[in-house]
Amino acid sequence: MMGVVLVIIDGLGDEYIESLGGTPLDYASSRMRALNTMAAEGVCGIMHPISPGVPPSSDIGHLAIFGYDIRREYPGRGYFEAMGAGIRLKDGVAFRVNLATVERRGRNLIVIDRRAGRISGSDAEELYRALDAAIKERGLQAEIVHTFEHRGVLILRGEELCGAVCDTDPHEVGVPVLAAEPWDEISSGLREIAARVAAMINEITRLSYDVLEHHDINARRRREGLPPANIILVRGGGVARRIASFREKWGMRAAFVAAGPLYKGIARALGMDEMHVEGATGTPNTNLPGKVEACIRALDMGYDFVYLHIKGTDNLSHDKKPLEKAKFLMRIDEALSPLLDLEDVLIVVTGDHATSSIRGRHIGLPVPIVFWGTTHRDNVTRFSERECSRGCLGVLRGKDVMPLIMDLTDRSAELGTRPSKNLLLL
Amino acid sequence: MMGVVLVIIDGLGDEYIESLGGTPLDYASSRMRALNTMAAEGVCGIMHPISPGVPPSSDIGHLAIFGYDIRREYPGRGYFEAMGAGIRLKDGVAFRVNLATVERRGRNLIVIDRRAGRISGSDAEELYRALDAAIKERGLQAEIVHTFEHRGVLILRGEELCGAVCDTDPHEVGVPVLAAEPWDEISSGLREIAARVAAMINEITRLSYDVLEHHDINARRRREGLPPANIILVRGGGVARRIASFREKWGMRAAFVAAGPLYKGIARALGMDEMHVEGATGTPNTNLPGKVEACIRALDMGYDFVYLHIKGTDNLSHDKKPLEKAKFLMRIDEALSPLLDLEDVLIVVTGDHATSSIRGRHIGLPVPIVFWGTTHRDNVTRFSERECSRGCLGVLRGKDVMPLIMDLTDRSAELGTRPSKNLLLL
């Protein structure tokens, strides 16, 4: 059976950038070789991860592409974040956390930077540890751990917990930090539990400001002109839930190559096996050739399906750096070229959503997609949003990707046929 | 926040017309400026209001585009027609009515013209009044009122009424007027009620022939070579039902500019505020510049969203006048040009369905759509069915339009995020 490499370039699509004369991918694609070869020799389309105008978070975009039903099978982001940090949730509830920069104004805390200048390394590590110690000291049934850069996971322990509370993260700057509260549409049975969880989050958020605002590291950061990481922003509650594994769903043995904790968490939750790559960081300075090499190694090891995640494009869009995004796309293109030497492998390249390098946020425009390694082809010769929209696959949704992979690798069964699993015996 | 003007050109799409070398819009677009500029500077796609091959009535096309779920939220056309005529329904049921021309053949009445030559003005007014008087004289709990041209509304009063009865309008000519009867798939509880409503409609339809066939106005019309308006054709029962307002659904304060009663009724039912325009008629002789000016006025007044409806295109298609439709489209194009001077406004232009100028009826082909005023663009430089089908948005459905508007004006929330409504206080 044909192997599959699915490359998800995070936040691949974008808007028209005046100075680039197109999207970052338009700009990059005039100098790309591997991806344009795939477009020329394969079949293309554009893809709305969910539906037109609906910008998904990365985990939801991924799950849709992996063929999961978001309404029925989504356990909440925190679950994946915890899995990514190597934490087993059991009865608890986990939340995604950012270290962020706020300024006090009266009784409000105004968000200045949702990522505290992408604080990372030992600074971030130490601040998370200080907050965790304060949580323990106060006797709260909770822990907080650093994952990567500004990111972390907050876990509330205990029985009868749920993730149905609103984000304290306002998702924009210049506005106050929000108070966690139960979702509006919650069932009355869960409301009391959610209210308890929300109260804990609000207590820990206030505590984070107390602990971090005057922490030595932030005093030093201020002296160095860096934004202090003086609060945590909380979002995306999730509880442990049994999800059908990728193999149960699609019958393929899957491995993954990803550095970002969320993406590791998703892949682990779906039962994919991890391929370790030295120097893979989940940022633009990642070891791209190493990641591609790991994909080839996984195929050699007999995996049917390899998921490769590249995160840096999304970071650069959030930071409103379209030219750097375009340059990073060129490096991705170069790194992917060894895949063109593979035989009997389907290579699929797409994104989990578009991210605007102008607006610095996920947007609801479609992303291009290419399938290379099939016997089919169309008229597209360049891998970009506008060129792929002329591809023979037309306009896809995220949920169409896996059925197309199954079909293009001869794994699909004709709808209406139903071979038995048992043999007829004489 | 960016303002929005949504221009719905009724029956915008069409078929290939041999004599025009394309659709009326193809023909017009070779001479259009404003709409082609929007296409060149914005993003385009084609849109199936419902789904491919399904031609909606105008009210259903509109509701889908406004983001309403037709299966759950559609109260029936009569409700909108009544709202458009300024009639409060309360417990009654309303039907859309046409004055039409029939010829008696044995016990049948053969439809010659479904609109009695688009009868209008005092002729139509007086005939509706004569029929209303006859209804009252017979002691029926009903009223009929003229709205515009051949159009009117029939309201049955009383408790326990429903709209689940079939049309007496055969929707084609050369065939007999039909008898109202309950829908086949009606629940047994409603069947008796629907049977009562159907009987009343059949009685009023027979009465209309009695009253109108020998009416002086029709005698005069016959002498003048005009088709007599000697029957009413009834369709589209609707009862008053609470529908979520546009503001509840999308958070935008909305105004509307429309002359046709149905469109006024839809906009009023969704809680949009009316912008009055002198000389707006809902026909090709309407005051187009005045309507566009009213949109700009509404934005100046602080409305977030303005719905502009232009009806004449649909009328000309129903009357099988493709060249006149093309010329009217050129006038629309000219009238829309002041919109291009607006800043920080998203202009969206599309249709509620396609109408064939060959077949004189709504058809299930897609309509073009353009979004102008965004930072994004694609390769399309002309606003027509075939050019917009190459746009970067691909193939949309009506229900995708509002999510795209929300996203392109920065009003969308990332799926998976859920900012709280309350602030965290220290």
GROMACS .gro file of N, CA and C in nm, chain B residues 189-250:
model
  186
  615GLY      N    1  -5.272   1.614   1.323
  615GLY     CA    2  -5.332   1.719   1.404
  615GLY      C    3  -5.363   1.845   1.323
  616LEU      N    4  -5.279   1.872   1.226
  616LEU     CA    5  -5.294   1.994   1.147
  616LEU      C    6  -5.384   1.974   1.025
  617ARG      N    7  -5.410   1.849   0.989
  617ARG     CA    8  -5.476   1.822   0.861
  617ARG      C    9  -5.614   1.890   0.853
  618GLU      N   10  -5.687   1.879   0.964
  618GLU     CA   11  -5.823   1.936   0.962
  618GLU      C   12  -5.818   2.088   0.948
  619ILE      N   13  -5.721   2.148   1.020
  619ILE     CA   14  -5.706   2.294   1.011
  619ILE      C   15  -5.669   2.335   0.869
  620ALA      N   16  -5.572   2.263   0.812
  620ALA     CA   17  -5.527   2.296   0.676
  620ALA      C   18  -5.640   2.276   0.576
  621ALA      N   19  -5.724   2.176   0.598
  621ALA     CA   20  -5.836   2.150   0.507
  621ALA      C   21  -5.935   2.268   0.512
  622ARG      N   22  -5.955   2.322   0.632
  622ARG     CA   23  -6.044   2.438   0.648
  622ARG      C   24  -5.986   2.559   0.575
  623VAL      N   25  -5.856   2.581   0.592
  623VAL     CA   26  -5.790   2.694   0.526
  623VAL      C   27  -5.798   2.676   0.373
  624ALA      N   28  -5.773   2.555   0.326
  624ALA     CA   29  -5.777   2.528   0.182
  624ALA      C   30  -5.916   2.556   0.126
  625ALA      N   31  -6.018   2.515   0.199
  625ALA     CA   32  -6.156   2.536   0.153
  625ALA      C   33  -6.185   2.686   0.141
  626MET      N   34  -6.138   2.764   0.238
  626MET     CA   35  -6.160   2.909   0.233
  626MET      C   36  -6.089   2.969   0.111
  627ILE      N   37  -5.968   2.923   0.085
  627ILE     CA   38  -5.893   2.977  -0.029
  627ILE      C   39  -5.963   2.943  -0.159
  628ASN      N   40  -6.014   2.821  -0.169
  628ASN     CA   41  -6.083   2.783  -0.292
  628ASN      C   42  -6.211   2.864  -0.310
  629GLU      N   43  -6.281   2.889  -0.198
  629GLU     CA   44  -6.402   2.970  -0.207
  629GLU      C   45  -6.368   3.112  -0.252
  630ILE      N   46  -6.263   3.168  -0.195
  630ILE     CA   47  -6.225   3.306  -0.229
  630ILE      C   48  -6.172   3.314  -0.373
  631THR      N   49  -6.105   3.208  -0.418
  631THR     CA   50  -6.054   3.207  -0.556
  631THR      C   51  -6.171   3.205  -0.655
  632ARG      N   52  -6.273   3.119  -0.628
  632ARG     CA   53  -6.392   3.117  -0.716
  632ARG      C   54  -6.462   3.253  -0.712
  633LEU      N   55  -6.471   3.307  -0.591
  633LEU     CA   56  -6.535   3.438  -0.574
  633LEU      C   57  -6.460   3.544  -0.656
  634SER      N   58  -6.326   3.532  -0.658
  634SER     CA   59  -6.248   3.633  -0.730
  634SER      C   60  -6.281   3.630  -0.880
  635TYR      N   61  -6.301   3.511  -0.934
  635TYR     CA   62  -6.337   3.501  -1.077
  635TYR      C   63  -6.475   3.563  -1.101
  636ASP      N   64  -6.570   3.533  -1.011
  636ASP     CA   65  -6.705   3.589  -1.023
  636ASP      C   66  -6.701   3.742  -1.022
  637VAL      N   67  -6.625   3.796  -0.926
  637VAL     CA   68  -6.624   3.942  -0.906
  637VAL      C   69  -6.547   4.012  -1.016
  638LEU      N   70  -6.433   3.952  -1.058
  638LEU     CA   71  -6.341   4.025  -1.144
  638LEU      C   72  -6.370   4.007  -1.293
  639GLU      N   73  -6.419   3.886  -1.333
  639GLU     CA   74  -6.435   3.855  -1.476
  639GLU      C   75  -6.519   3.963  -1.546
  640HIS      N   76  -6.623   4.011  -1.480
  640HIS     CA   77  -6.712   4.106  -1.548
  640HIS      C   78  -6.698   4.247  -1.492
  641HIS      N   79  -6.591   4.271  -1.421
  641HIS     CA   80  -6.569   4.403  -1.362
  641HIS      C   81  -6.543   4.505  -1.473
  642ASP      N   82  -6.591   4.625  -1.453
  642ASP     CA   83  -6.577   4.732  -1.554
  642ASP      C   84  -6.432   4.753  -1.596
  643ILE      N   85  -6.343   4.748  -1.500
  643ILE     CA   86  -6.202   4.773  -1.532
  643ILE      C   87  -6.151   4.670  -1.633
  644ASN      N   88  -6.194   4.546  -1.614
  644ASN     CA   89  -6.149   4.442  -1.707
  644ASN      C   90  -6.216   4.456  -1.844
  645ALA      N   91  -6.339   4.503  -1.845
  645ALA     CA   92  -6.406   4.532  -1.974
  645ALA      C   93  -6.324   4.636  -2.049
  646ARG      N   94  -6.281   4.739  -1.975
  646ARG     CA   95  -6.202   4.845  -2.038
  646ARG      C   96  -6.066   4.791  -2.083
  647ARG      N   97  -6.004   4.710  -1.996
  647ARG     CA   98  -5.873   4.654  -2.032
  647ARG      C   99  -5.884   4.570  -2.160
  648ARG      N  100  -5.992   4.492  -2.171
  648ARG     CA  101  -6.009   4.410  -2.292
  648ARG      C  102  -6.019   4.500  -2.416
  649ARG      N  103  -6.096   4.607  -2.403
  649ARG     CA  104  -6.110   4.701  -2.517
  649ARG      C  105  -5.974   4.758  -2.556
  650GLU      N  106  -5.890   4.781  -2.453
  650GLU     CA  107  -5.759   4.841  -2.480
  650GLU      C  108  -5.653   4.738  -2.520
  651GLY      N  109  -5.697   4.612  -2.532
  651GLY     CA  110  -5.602   4.507  -2.570
  651GLY      C  111  -5.513   4.461  -2.455
  652LEU      N  112  -5.552   4.497  -2.332
  652LEU     CA  113  -5.474   4.453  -2.215
  652LEU      C  114  -5.535   4.326  -2.156
  653PRO      N  115  -5.453   4.239  -2.098
  653PRO     CA  116  -5.509   4.117  -2.038
  653PRO      C  117  -5.592   4.152  -1.914
  654PRO      N  118  -5.713   4.097  -1.905
  654PRO     CA  119  -5.795   4.123  -1.786
  654PRO      C  120  -5.733   4.057  -1.663
  655ALA      N  121  -5.750   4.122  -1.548
  655ALA     CA  122  -5.703   4.062  -1.421
  655ALA      C  123  -5.826   4.000  -1.358
  656ASN      N  124  -5.855   3.873  -1.395
  656ASN     CA  125  -5.987   3.817  -1.361
  656ASN      C  126  -5.981   3.700  -1.264
  657ILE      N  127  -5.868   3.687  -1.194
  657ILE     CA  128  -5.861   3.583  -1.088
  657ILE      C  129  -5.748   3.619  -0.993
  658ILE      N  130  -5.749   3.558  -0.876
  658ILE     CA  131  -5.630   3.565  -0.793
  658ILE      C  132  -5.565   3.426  -0.788
  659LEU      N  133  -5.433   3.426  -0.789
  659LEU     CA  134  -5.355   3.303  -0.769
  659LEU      C  135  -5.289   3.314  -0.632
  660VAL      N  136  -5.302   3.207  -0.554
  660VAL     CA  137  -5.265   3.212  -0.413
  660VAL      C  138  -5.149   3.116  -0.386
  661ARG      N  139  -5.054   3.160  -0.303
  661ARG     CA  140  -4.939   3.073  -0.270
  661ARG      C  141  -4.872   3.121  -0.142
  662GLY      N  142  -4.784   3.034  -0.088
  662GLY     CA  143  -4.689   3.076   0.016
  662GLY      C  144  -4.752   3.115   0.148
  663GLY      N  145  -4.832   3.028   0.207
  663GLY     CA  146  -4.892   3.058   0.338
  663GLY      C  147  -4.786   3.078   0.445
  664GLY      N  148  -4.812   3.173   0.533
  664GLY     CA  149  -4.717   3.198   0.643
  664GLY      C  150  -4.788   3.252   0.763
  665VAL      N  151  -4.745   3.209   0.880
  665VAL     CA  152  -4.804   3.257   1.006
  665VAL      C  153  -4.698   3.338   1.081
  666ALA      N  154  -4.745   3.422   1.173
  666ALA     CA  155  -4.653   3.501   1.252
  666ALA      C  156  -4.568   3.408   1.337
  667ARG      N  157  -4.439   3.426   1.334
  667ARG     CA  158  -4.351   3.344   1.416
  667ARG      C  159  -4.234   3.430   1.460
  668ARG      N  160  -4.191   3.409   1.583
  668ARG     CA  161  -4.077   3.485   1.633
  668ARG      C  162  -3.950   3.436   1.563
  669ILE      N  163  -3.882   3.528   1.493
  669ILE     CA  164  -3.753   3.497   1.428
  669ILE      C  165  -3.646   3.578   1.499
  670ALA      N  166  -3.530   3.520   1.522
  670ALA     CA  167  -3.418   3.595   1.580
  670ALA      C  168  -3.390   3.716   1.492
  671SER      N  169  -3.371   3.832   1.552
  671SER     CA  170  -3.342   3.952   1.472
  671SER      C  171  -3.201   3.940   1.414
  672PHE      N  172  -3.179   4.017   1.310
  672PHE     CA  173  -3.046   4.021   1.248
  672PHE      C  174  -2.942   4.063   1.351
  673ARG      N  175  -2.980   4.157   1.437
  673ARG     CA  176  -2.885   4.205   1.537
  673ARG      C  177  -2.853   4.096   1.641
  674GLU      N  178  -2.956   4.021   1.681
  674GLU     CA  179  -2.931   3.910   1.773
  674GLU      C  180  -2.836   3.808   1.711
  675LYS      N  181  -2.857   3.784   1.581
  675LYS     CA  182  -2.777   3.682   1.513
  675LYS      C  183  -2.634   3.727   1.488
  676TRP      N  184  -2.616   3.852   1.445
  676TRP     CA  185  -2.484   3.894   1.397
  676TRP      C  186  -2.427   4.012   1.474
   0.00000   0.00000   0.00000
